[in-house]
């Protein structure tokens, strides 16, 4: 059985990242099978409820007011538009509906409107997640009382590399928000972005921060940088796909009970790369053609990949069947290997 720890050293994590690829994947897959059905993937949908004009200067983000990006600024969406999107997500198989607003932190007035959205989306039978920037303890408590299931607040990278990416918010402020979310009783969704020019040690540092939290995050999104012209990180060298998969595998080893999510950047991943990520322990994706402001694979492509790999969305009762292919028996053989 795997041992859950909160005292990982950088050196231990680097040693895992340096394992021969097959050995690392074998170890991660073994731990994954101890805690999850290896052929089930949780599906979430993400909606931008307020786009652009963010006062933060995150180097990867096209929503920052500091960057010269052709992005139309939008006000907070009305409740009926959010509900329409939530219903559509549910009909397409999503079990969690995530809403993001480009704020440094929400005002109390905006929080009232957000709380209405949380309550209305929950009435559709969906889990709810929000990412609104920094929260005070009181704001976290209000969201928890409204029934918010998850709050997302990414650490992005290691403490050492963080200053190369962001100057308007400190690393400790991010950790403080996570502490407020946990204290309020909500589930924590936090991860990072790979491919921003960081070193392997920085990736180890990010994983160390996540794994050594007092309680592991329930959800760990791992993003691949989507380069957007006009942002400071446009033109940075692409990350080796195997390095991305290695990071997913080590996240699974360090946080055995977390859902490890493939988030932004999947449009730049081949089906084979995504399959390796699932083998390495990823068991959650964002589903739908659009994330906050960047593209995502079309749902038909995801459904086709799931069929090819014998993967089921968590909420599904029966495996999807490709036209002209036999249905149940091969799926059952795969599932019980």
PDB file of C-alpha atoms in Angstrom, residues 15-305:
ATOM      1  CA  UNK A  15      15.019  11.384  -7.678  1.00  0.00           C
ATOM      2  CA  UNK A  16      11.532  10.300  -8.693  1.00  0.00           C
ATOM      3  CA  UNK A  17      11.570  12.606 -11.729  1.00  0.00           C
ATOM      4  CA  UNK A  18      14.907  11.096 -12.764  1.00  0.00           C
ATOM      5  CA  UNK A  19      13.761   7.460 -12.657  1.00  0.00           C
ATOM      6  CA  UNK A  20      13.842   5.490 -15.910  1.00  0.00           C
ATOM      7  CA  UNK A  21      10.578   6.298 -17.652  1.00  0.00           C
ATOM      8  CA  UNK A  22       9.146   2.782 -17.538  1.00  0.00           C
ATOM      9  CA  UNK A  23       9.969   2.382 -13.848  1.00  0.00           C
ATOM     10  CA  UNK A  24       8.338   5.715 -12.996  1.00  0.00           C
ATOM     11  CA  UNK A  25       5.160   4.937 -14.944  1.00  0.00           C
ATOM     12  CA  UNK A  26       4.945   1.451 -13.418  1.00  0.00           C
ATOM     13  CA  UNK A  27       5.215   2.875  -9.911  1.00  0.00           C
ATOM     14  CA  UNK A  28       2.676   5.633 -10.555  1.00  0.00           C
ATOM     15  CA  UNK A  29       0.190   3.248 -12.176  1.00  0.00           C
ATOM     16  CA  UNK A  30       0.440   0.857  -9.231  1.00  0.00           C
ATOM     17  CA  UNK A  31      -0.375   3.632  -6.774  1.00  0.00           C
ATOM     18  CA  UNK A  32      -3.153   4.897  -9.030  1.00  0.00           C
ATOM     19  CA  UNK A  33      -4.830   1.480  -9.013  1.00  0.00           C
ATOM     20  CA  UNK A  34      -4.760   1.374  -5.216  1.00  0.00           C
ATOM     21  CA  UNK A  35      -7.015   4.417  -5.036  1.00  0.00           C
ATOM     22  CA  UNK A  36      -8.930   4.727  -8.319  1.00  0.00           C
ATOM     23  CA  UNK A  37     -10.479   2.752 -11.130  1.00  0.00           C
ATOM     24  CA  UNK A  38      -7.774   3.143 -13.793  1.00  0.00           C
ATOM     25  CA  UNK A  39     -10.390   3.310 -16.557  1.00  0.00           C
ATOM     26  CA  UNK A  40     -12.505   6.125 -15.108  1.00  0.00           C
ATOM     27  CA  UNK A  41     -11.862   9.830 -15.628  1.00  0.00           C
ATOM     28  CA  UNK A  42     -13.640  12.700 -13.900  1.00  0.00           C
ATOM     29  CA  UNK A  43     -14.918  15.321 -16.358  1.00  0.00           C
ATOM     30  CA  UNK A  44     -15.199  19.039 -15.560  1.00  0.00           C
ATOM     31  CA  UNK A  45     -16.248  22.035 -17.648  1.00  0.00           C
ATOM     32  CA  UNK A  46     -14.825  25.537 -17.166  1.00  0.00           C
ATOM     33  CA  UNK A  47     -16.615  28.808 -17.922  1.00  0.00           C
ATOM     34  CA  UNK A  48     -15.193  32.324 -17.780  1.00  0.00           C
ATOM     35  CA  UNK A  49     -17.836  34.340 -15.945  1.00  0.00           C
ATOM     36  CA  UNK A  50     -15.817  37.579 -16.108  1.00  0.00           C
ATOM     37  CA  UNK A  51     -13.120  37.990 -18.743  1.00  0.00           C
ATOM     38  CA  UNK A  52     -10.147  40.356 -19.069  1.00  0.00           C
ATOM     39  CA  UNK A  53      -8.871  43.531 -17.377  1.00  0.00           C
ATOM     40  CA  UNK A  54      -7.242  41.634 -14.514  1.00  0.00           C
ATOM     41  CA  UNK A  55      -4.860  43.853 -12.503  1.00  0.00           C
ATOM     42  CA  UNK A  56      -2.386  40.999 -11.946  1.00  0.00           C
ATOM     43  CA  UNK A  57       0.665  40.677 -14.220  1.00  0.00           C
ATOM     44  CA  UNK A  58       0.917  36.874 -14.540  1.00  0.00           C
ATOM     45  CA  UNK A  59       3.287  36.357 -17.463  1.00  0.00           C
ATOM     46  CA  UNK A  60       1.294  33.502 -18.973  1.00  0.00           C
ATOM     47  CA  UNK A  61      -2.164  35.081 -18.829  1.00  0.00           C
ATOM     48  CA  UNK A  62      -3.894  36.880 -21.720  1.00  0.00           C
ATOM     49  CA  UNK A  63      -6.441  38.309 -19.271  1.00  0.00           C
ATOM     50  CA  UNK A  64      -3.876  40.562 -17.610  1.00  0.00           C
ATOM     51  CA  UNK A  65      -4.389  44.290 -18.175  1.00  0.00           C
ATOM     52  CA  UNK A  66      -0.593  44.581 -18.289  1.00  0.00           C
ATOM     53  CA  UNK A  67      -0.300  42.688 -21.596  1.00  0.00           C
ATOM     54  CA  UNK A  68      -1.086  43.801 -25.138  1.00  0.00           C
ATOM     55  CA  UNK A  69      -3.406  40.962 -26.107  1.00  0.00           C
ATOM     56  CA  UNK A  70      -6.384  41.102 -28.443  1.00  0.00           C
ATOM     57  CA  UNK A  71      -8.931  40.002 -25.857  1.00  0.00           C
ATOM     58  CA  UNK A  72     -12.365  41.517 -25.497  1.00  0.00           C
ATOM     59  CA  UNK A  73     -13.122  42.561 -21.935  1.00  0.00           C
ATOM     60  CA  UNK A  74     -16.427  41.361 -20.546  1.00  0.00           C
ATOM     61  CA  UNK A  75     -18.443  42.132 -17.452  1.00  0.00           C
ATOM     62  CA  UNK A  76     -19.680  39.477 -15.055  1.00  0.00           C
ATOM     63  CA  UNK A  77     -22.032  37.184 -16.943  1.00  0.00           C
ATOM     64  CA  UNK A  78     -25.726  37.242 -16.070  1.00  0.00           C
ATOM     65  CA  UNK A  79     -27.073  34.271 -14.144  1.00  0.00           C
ATOM     66  CA  UNK A  80     -29.191  32.928 -17.019  1.00  0.00           C
ATOM     67  CA  UNK A  81     -26.134  32.613 -19.301  1.00  0.00           C
ATOM     68  CA  UNK A  82     -24.217  30.745 -16.599  1.00  0.00           C
ATOM     69  CA  UNK A  83     -27.142  28.379 -16.076  1.00  0.00           C
ATOM     70  CA  UNK A  84     -27.453  27.729 -19.797  1.00  0.00           C
ATOM     71  CA  UNK A  85     -23.762  26.801 -19.950  1.00  0.00           C
ATOM     72  CA  UNK A  86     -24.094  24.571 -16.876  1.00  0.00           C
ATOM     73  CA  UNK A  87     -27.024  22.674 -18.375  1.00  0.00           C
ATOM     74  CA  UNK A  88     -25.075  22.175 -21.583  1.00  0.00           C
ATOM     75  CA  UNK A  89     -22.072  20.876 -19.657  1.00  0.00           C
ATOM     76  CA  UNK A  90     -24.225  18.413 -17.732  1.00  0.00           C
ATOM     77  CA  UNK A  91     -25.849  17.130 -20.922  1.00  0.00           C
ATOM     78  CA  UNK A  92     -22.398  16.502 -22.411  1.00  0.00           C
ATOM     79  CA  UNK A  93     -21.280  14.414 -19.433  1.00  0.00           C
ATOM     80  CA  UNK A  94     -19.560  16.872 -17.088  1.00  0.00           C
ATOM     81  CA  UNK A  95     -20.000  16.236 -13.372  1.00  0.00           C
ATOM     82  CA  UNK A  96     -18.340  19.436 -12.150  1.00  0.00           C
ATOM     83  CA  UNK A  97     -18.914  22.982 -13.380  1.00  0.00           C
ATOM     84  CA  UNK A  98     -16.076  25.413 -12.774  1.00  0.00           C
ATOM     85  CA  UNK A  99     -16.451  29.191 -13.003  1.00  0.00           C
ATOM     86  CA  UNK A 100     -13.582  31.642 -13.255  1.00  0.00           C
ATOM     87  CA  UNK A 101     -13.428  35.417 -12.930  1.00  0.00           C
ATOM     88  CA  UNK A 102     -10.443  37.599 -13.836  1.00  0.00           C
ATOM     89  CA  UNK A 103     -10.149  39.371 -10.493  1.00  0.00           C
ATOM     90  CA  UNK A 104      -7.314  39.934  -8.053  1.00  0.00           C
ATOM     91  CA  UNK A 105      -9.949  39.292  -5.407  1.00  0.00           C
ATOM     92  CA  UNK A 106     -13.753  39.537  -5.446  1.00  0.00           C
ATOM     93  CA  UNK A 107     -15.579  42.470  -3.890  1.00  0.00           C
ATOM     94  CA  UNK A 108     -18.355  41.647  -1.451  1.00  0.00           C
ATOM     95  CA  UNK A 109     -20.891  42.899  -4.005  1.00  0.00           C
ATOM     96  CA  UNK A 110     -19.511  40.589  -6.697  1.00  0.00           C
ATOM     97  CA  UNK A 111     -19.447  37.753  -4.212  1.00  0.00           C
ATOM     98  CA  UNK A 112     -23.212  38.057  -3.765  1.00  0.00           C
ATOM     99  CA  UNK A 113     -23.730  37.493  -7.483  1.00  0.00           C
ATOM    100  CA  UNK A 114     -21.263  34.619  -7.524  1.00  0.00           C
ATOM    101  CA  UNK A 115     -23.081  32.951  -4.636  1.00  0.00           C
ATOM    102  CA  UNK A 116     -26.298  33.044  -6.677  1.00  0.00           C
ATOM    103  CA  UNK A 117     -24.464  31.214  -9.444  1.00  0.00           C
ATOM    104  CA  UNK A 118     -23.146  28.556  -7.071  1.00  0.00           C
ATOM    105  CA  UNK A 119     -26.579  27.830  -5.686  1.00  0.00           C
ATOM    106  CA  UNK A 120     -28.238  27.752  -9.116  1.00  0.00           C
ATOM    107  CA  UNK A 121     -25.608  25.435 -10.625  1.00  0.00           C
ATOM    108  CA  UNK A 122     -25.830  23.049  -7.684  1.00  0.00           C
ATOM    109  CA  UNK A 123     -29.564  22.804  -8.331  1.00  0.00           C
ATOM    110  CA  UNK A 124     -28.657  21.345 -11.737  1.00  0.00           C
ATOM    111  CA  UNK A 125     -27.030  18.380  -9.994  1.00  0.00           C
ATOM    112  CA  UNK A 126     -23.460  19.476 -10.698  1.00  0.00           C
ATOM    113  CA  UNK A 127     -20.528  19.891  -8.355  1.00  0.00           C
ATOM    114  CA  UNK A 128     -19.346  23.492  -8.284  1.00  0.00           C
ATOM    115  CA  UNK A 129     -15.898  25.053  -8.410  1.00  0.00           C
ATOM    116  CA  UNK A 130     -14.862  28.707  -8.447  1.00  0.00           C
ATOM    117  CA  UNK A 131     -11.635  30.558  -9.128  1.00  0.00           C
ATOM    118  CA  UNK A 132     -11.965  34.234  -8.225  1.00  0.00           C
ATOM    119  CA  UNK A 133      -8.508  35.215  -7.033  1.00  0.00           C
ATOM    120  CA  UNK A 134      -7.542  35.749  -3.422  1.00  0.00           C
ATOM    121  CA  UNK A 135     -10.098  35.285  -0.645  1.00  0.00           C
ATOM    122  CA  UNK A 136     -10.364  36.589   2.882  1.00  0.00           C
ATOM    123  CA  UNK A 137     -11.363  34.088   5.591  1.00  0.00           C
ATOM    124  CA  UNK A 138     -14.842  35.655   5.697  1.00  0.00           C
ATOM    125  CA  UNK A 139     -15.321  35.347   1.933  1.00  0.00           C
ATOM    126  CA  UNK A 140     -14.261  31.715   2.029  1.00  0.00           C
ATOM    127  CA  UNK A 141     -16.793  31.062   4.774  1.00  0.00           C
ATOM    128  CA  UNK A 142     -19.564  32.707   2.734  1.00  0.00           C
ATOM    129  CA  UNK A 143     -18.780  30.577  -0.309  1.00  0.00           C
ATOM    130  CA  UNK A 144     -18.730  27.455   1.826  1.00  0.00           C
ATOM    131  CA  UNK A 145     -22.106  28.295   3.354  1.00  0.00           C
ATOM    132  CA  UNK A 146     -23.478  28.766  -0.165  1.00  0.00           C
ATOM    133  CA  UNK A 147     -22.496  25.181  -0.927  1.00  0.00           C
ATOM    134  CA  UNK A 148     -19.400  25.700  -3.104  1.00  0.00           C
ATOM    135  CA  UNK A 149     -17.680  22.331  -3.402  1.00  0.00           C
ATOM    136  CA  UNK A 150     -14.217  23.290  -4.713  1.00  0.00           C
ATOM    137  CA  UNK A 151     -12.126  26.427  -4.829  1.00  0.00           C
ATOM    138  CA  UNK A 152      -9.277  26.676  -7.328  1.00  0.00           C
ATOM    139  CA  UNK A 153      -6.212  28.757  -6.594  1.00  0.00           C
ATOM    140  CA  UNK A 154      -3.068  27.551  -8.359  1.00  0.00           C
ATOM    141  CA  UNK A 155       0.444  27.933  -6.985  1.00  0.00           C
ATOM    142  CA  UNK A 156       1.662  28.027 -10.609  1.00  0.00           C
ATOM    143  CA  UNK A 157       5.306  27.079 -10.009  1.00  0.00           C
ATOM    144  CA  UNK A 158       7.995  26.779  -7.351  1.00  0.00           C
ATOM    145  CA  UNK A 159       8.559  29.560  -4.799  1.00  0.00           C
ATOM    146  CA  UNK A 160      12.002  30.150  -6.317  1.00  0.00           C
ATOM    147  CA  UNK A 161      10.777  30.632  -9.909  1.00  0.00           C
ATOM    148  CA  UNK A 162       7.562  32.408  -8.994  1.00  0.00           C
ATOM    149  CA  UNK A 163       9.074  35.905  -9.113  1.00  0.00           C
ATOM    150  CA  UNK A 164      10.025  35.361 -12.764  1.00  0.00           C
ATOM    151  CA  UNK A 165       6.345  34.973 -13.641  1.00  0.00           C
ATOM    152  CA  UNK A 166       4.352  37.234 -11.301  1.00  0.00           C
ATOM    153  CA  UNK A 167       5.126  40.376  -9.301  1.00  0.00           C
ATOM    154  CA  UNK A 168       1.672  41.577  -8.193  1.00  0.00           C
ATOM    155  CA  UNK A 169       0.859  38.749  -5.788  1.00  0.00           C
ATOM    156  CA  UNK A 170       3.184  36.891  -3.438  1.00  0.00           C
ATOM    157  CA  UNK A 171       3.515  33.156  -3.089  1.00  0.00           C
ATOM    158  CA  UNK A 172       2.493  33.411   0.544  1.00  0.00           C
ATOM    159  CA  UNK A 173      -0.719  35.171  -0.440  1.00  0.00           C
ATOM    160  CA  UNK A 174      -1.575  32.158  -2.591  1.00  0.00           C
ATOM    161  CA  UNK A 175      -0.865  29.802   0.300  1.00  0.00           C
ATOM    162  CA  UNK A 176      -2.962  31.983   2.613  1.00  0.00           C
ATOM    163  CA  UNK A 177      -5.983  31.719   0.294  1.00  0.00           C
ATOM    164  CA  UNK A 178      -5.630  27.926   0.214  1.00  0.00           C
ATOM    165  CA  UNK A 179      -5.547  27.927   4.007  1.00  0.00           C
ATOM    166  CA  UNK A 180      -8.743  30.022   4.143  1.00  0.00           C
ATOM    167  CA  UNK A 181     -10.463  27.645   1.699  1.00  0.00           C
ATOM    168  CA  UNK A 182      -9.487  24.588   3.717  1.00  0.00           C
ATOM    169  CA  UNK A 183     -10.487  26.187   7.017  1.00  0.00           C
ATOM    170  CA  UNK A 184     -13.923  26.964   5.570  1.00  0.00           C
ATOM    171  CA  UNK A 185     -14.446  23.279   4.780  1.00  0.00           C
ATOM    172  CA  UNK A 186     -14.295  23.426   0.985  1.00  0.00           C
ATOM    173  CA  UNK A 187     -12.249  21.060  -1.157  1.00  0.00           C
ATOM    174  CA  UNK A 188      -9.001  22.487  -2.499  1.00  0.00           C
ATOM    175  CA  UNK A 189      -8.116  22.582  -6.193  1.00  0.00           C
ATOM    176  CA  UNK A 190      -4.555  23.742  -6.757  1.00  0.00           C
ATOM    177  CA  UNK A 191      -1.779  22.920  -9.160  1.00  0.00           C
ATOM    178  CA  UNK A 192       0.529  24.639 -11.595  1.00  0.00           C
ATOM    179  CA  UNK A 193       1.709  25.366 -15.107  1.00  0.00           C
ATOM    180  CA  UNK A 194       4.534  23.536 -16.841  1.00  0.00           C
ATOM    181  CA  UNK A 195       6.608  24.839 -19.726  1.00  0.00           C
ATOM    182  CA  UNK A 196       7.131  28.434 -18.564  1.00  0.00           C
ATOM    183  CA  UNK A 197      10.912  28.125 -18.783  1.00  0.00           C
ATOM    184  CA  UNK A 198      11.256  26.595 -15.335  1.00  0.00           C
ATOM    185  CA  UNK A 199      13.841  23.933 -14.470  1.00  0.00           C
ATOM    186  CA  UNK A 200      13.143  20.366 -13.412  1.00  0.00           C
ATOM    187  CA  UNK A 201      14.044  21.442  -9.868  1.00  0.00           C
ATOM    188  CA  UNK A 202      11.322  24.087 -10.091  1.00  0.00           C
ATOM    189  CA  UNK A 203       8.820  21.420 -11.110  1.00  0.00           C
ATOM    190  CA  UNK A 204       9.978  19.396  -8.127  1.00  0.00           C
ATOM    191  CA  UNK A 205       9.546  22.495  -5.959  1.00  0.00           C
ATOM    192  CA  UNK A 206       5.970  22.982  -7.123  1.00  0.00           C
ATOM    193  CA  UNK A 207       5.144  19.347  -6.383  1.00  0.00           C
ATOM    194  CA  UNK A 208       6.784  19.654  -2.975  1.00  0.00           C
ATOM    195  CA  UNK A 209       4.608  22.635  -2.082  1.00  0.00           C
ATOM    196  CA  UNK A 210       1.459  20.775  -3.127  1.00  0.00           C
ATOM    197  CA  UNK A 211       2.316  17.453  -1.500  1.00  0.00           C
ATOM    198  CA  UNK A 212       3.479  19.001   1.756  1.00  0.00           C
ATOM    199  CA  UNK A 213       0.306  20.983   2.396  1.00  0.00           C
ATOM    200  CA  UNK A 214      -1.252  19.893   5.724  1.00  0.00           C
ATOM    201  CA  UNK A 215      -3.858  18.021   3.665  1.00  0.00           C
ATOM    202  CA  UNK A 216      -3.375  17.049   0.054  1.00  0.00           C
ATOM    203  CA  UNK A 217      -5.501  18.910  -2.500  1.00  0.00           C
ATOM    204  CA  UNK A 218      -8.523  16.964  -3.655  1.00  0.00           C
ATOM    205  CA  UNK A 219      -7.847  18.186  -7.195  1.00  0.00           C
ATOM    206  CA  UNK A 220      -4.460  18.947  -8.777  1.00  0.00           C
ATOM    207  CA  UNK A 221      -4.679  20.621 -12.209  1.00  0.00           C
ATOM    208  CA  UNK A 222      -1.497  20.315 -14.232  1.00  0.00           C
ATOM    209  CA  UNK A 223      -1.449  22.797 -17.093  1.00  0.00           C
ATOM    210  CA  UNK A 224       0.818  22.937 -20.109  1.00  0.00           C
ATOM    211  CA  UNK A 225       1.573  26.537 -21.017  1.00  0.00           C
ATOM    212  CA  UNK A 226      -0.584  27.849 -23.841  1.00  0.00           C
ATOM    213  CA  UNK A 227       1.501  30.519 -25.520  1.00  0.00           C
ATOM    214  CA  UNK A 228      -0.499  33.612 -26.389  1.00  0.00           C
ATOM    215  CA  UNK A 229       1.005  36.356 -28.515  1.00  0.00           C
ATOM    216  CA  UNK A 230       1.353  39.541 -26.509  1.00  0.00           C
ATOM    217  CA  UNK A 231       2.127  37.823 -23.214  1.00  0.00           C
ATOM    218  CA  UNK A 232       5.703  37.823 -21.833  1.00  0.00           C
ATOM    219  CA  UNK A 233       5.966  34.031 -22.142  1.00  0.00           C
ATOM    220  CA  UNK A 234       5.125  33.952 -25.830  1.00  0.00           C
ATOM    221  CA  UNK A 235       8.009  32.246 -27.642  1.00  0.00           C
ATOM    222  CA  UNK A 236       9.396  30.331 -24.663  1.00  0.00           C
ATOM    223  CA  UNK A 237      10.875  26.931 -25.563  1.00  0.00           C
ATOM    224  CA  UNK A 238       8.346  24.091 -25.523  1.00  0.00           C
ATOM    225  CA  UNK A 239       8.566  21.536 -22.742  1.00  0.00           C
ATOM    226  CA  UNK A 240       9.562  17.979 -23.646  1.00  0.00           C
ATOM    227  CA  UNK A 241       6.312  15.934 -23.620  1.00  0.00           C
ATOM    228  CA  UNK A 242       7.978  13.165 -21.631  1.00  0.00           C
ATOM    229  CA  UNK A 243       8.889  15.699 -18.947  1.00  0.00           C
ATOM    230  CA  UNK A 244       5.224  16.655 -18.688  1.00  0.00           C
ATOM    231  CA  UNK A 245       4.227  13.002 -18.316  1.00  0.00           C
ATOM    232  CA  UNK A 246       6.954  12.488 -15.696  1.00  0.00           C
ATOM    233  CA  UNK A 247       5.528  15.368 -13.672  1.00  0.00           C
ATOM    234  CA  UNK A 248       2.034  13.861 -13.831  1.00  0.00           C
ATOM    235  CA  UNK A 249       3.417  10.520 -12.645  1.00  0.00           C
ATOM    236  CA  UNK A 250       5.247  12.060  -9.694  1.00  0.00           C
ATOM    237  CA  UNK A 251       2.145  14.062  -8.742  1.00  0.00           C
ATOM    238  CA  UNK A 252       0.266  10.754  -8.588  1.00  0.00           C
ATOM    239  CA  UNK A 253       2.946   9.175  -6.402  1.00  0.00           C
ATOM    240  CA  UNK A 254       3.121  12.116  -3.997  1.00  0.00           C
ATOM    241  CA  UNK A 255      -0.644  12.712  -3.777  1.00  0.00           C
ATOM    242  CA  UNK A 256      -2.174   9.246  -4.227  1.00  0.00           C
ATOM    243  CA  UNK A 257      -5.782  10.181  -3.430  1.00  0.00           C
ATOM    244  CA  UNK A 258      -5.977  13.427  -5.437  1.00  0.00           C
ATOM    245  CA  UNK A 259      -7.657  13.773  -8.802  1.00  0.00           C
ATOM    246  CA  UNK A 260      -4.814  14.810 -11.112  1.00  0.00           C
ATOM    247  CA  UNK A 261      -6.301  16.860 -13.932  1.00  0.00           C
ATOM    248  CA  UNK A 262      -5.029  17.507 -17.433  1.00  0.00           C
ATOM    249  CA  UNK A 263      -6.020  21.144 -17.782  1.00  0.00           C
ATOM    250  CA  UNK A 264      -4.906  23.863 -20.185  1.00  0.00           C
ATOM    251  CA  UNK A 265      -2.715  22.916 -23.113  1.00  0.00           C
ATOM    252  CA  UNK A 266      -4.375  19.694 -24.229  1.00  0.00           C
ATOM    253  CA  UNK A 267      -4.861  21.059 -27.752  1.00  0.00           C
ATOM    254  CA  UNK A 268      -1.078  20.848 -28.086  1.00  0.00           C
ATOM    255  CA  UNK A 269      -0.945  17.241 -26.889  1.00  0.00           C
ATOM    256  CA  UNK A 270      -1.186  14.245 -29.171  1.00  0.00           C
ATOM    257  CA  UNK A 271      -3.579  11.428 -28.308  1.00  0.00           C
ATOM    258  CA  UNK A 272      -0.535   9.330 -27.492  1.00  0.00           C
ATOM    259  CA  UNK A 273       0.768  11.910 -25.012  1.00  0.00           C
ATOM    260  CA  UNK A 274      -2.608  12.111 -23.294  1.00  0.00           C
ATOM    261  CA  UNK A 275      -2.772   8.308 -23.130  1.00  0.00           C
ATOM    262  CA  UNK A 276       0.611   8.281 -21.389  1.00  0.00           C
ATOM    263  CA  UNK A 277      -0.679  10.873 -18.923  1.00  0.00           C
ATOM    264  CA  UNK A 278      -3.668   8.664 -18.082  1.00  0.00           C
ATOM    265  CA  UNK A 279      -1.290   5.727 -17.672  1.00  0.00           C
ATOM    266  CA  UNK A 280       0.817   7.902 -15.366  1.00  0.00           C
ATOM    267  CA  UNK A 281      -2.159   8.583 -13.107  1.00  0.00           C
ATOM    268  CA  UNK A 282      -4.070  11.525 -14.564  1.00  0.00           C
ATOM    269  CA  UNK A 283      -7.771  10.905 -13.984  1.00  0.00           C
ATOM    270  CA  UNK A 284      -9.543  14.193 -14.651  1.00  0.00           C
ATOM    271  CA  UNK A 285      -9.864  16.528 -17.636  1.00  0.00           C
ATOM    272  CA  UNK A 286     -11.511  19.775 -18.607  1.00  0.00           C
ATOM    273  CA  UNK A 287     -14.136  19.022 -21.218  1.00  0.00           C
ATOM    274  CA  UNK A 288     -15.472  21.466 -23.796  1.00  0.00           C
ATOM    275  CA  UNK A 289     -14.089  23.574 -26.614  1.00  0.00           C
ATOM    276  CA  UNK A 290     -13.047  26.566 -24.485  1.00  0.00           C
ATOM    277  CA  UNK A 291     -11.298  27.061 -21.166  1.00  0.00           C
ATOM    278  CA  UNK A 292     -11.190  30.575 -19.735  1.00  0.00           C
ATOM    279  CA  UNK A 293      -9.739  32.198 -22.866  1.00  0.00           C
ATOM    280  CA  UNK A 294      -7.774  29.396 -24.538  1.00  0.00           C
ATOM    281  CA  UNK A 295      -8.970  26.540 -26.750  1.00  0.00           C
ATOM    282  CA  UNK A 296      -9.601  22.998 -25.584  1.00  0.00           C
ATOM    283  CA  UNK A 297     -10.083  19.791 -27.615  1.00  0.00           C
ATOM    284  CA  UNK A 298     -13.540  19.341 -29.102  1.00  0.00           C
ATOM    285  CA  UNK A 299     -15.702  16.958 -27.107  1.00  0.00           C
ATOM    286  CA  UNK A 300     -15.915  14.587 -30.089  1.00  0.00           C
ATOM    287  CA  UNK A 301     -12.147  14.167 -30.015  1.00  0.00           C
ATOM    288  CA  UNK A 302     -12.217  13.424 -26.284  1.00  0.00           C
ATOM    289  CA  UNK A 303     -15.032  10.918 -26.703  1.00  0.00           C
ATOM    290  CA  UNK A 304     -13.168   9.193 -29.526  1.00  0.00           C
ATOM    291  CA  UNK A 305      -9.995   9.017 -27.415  1.00  0.00           C
TER     292      UNK A 305
END
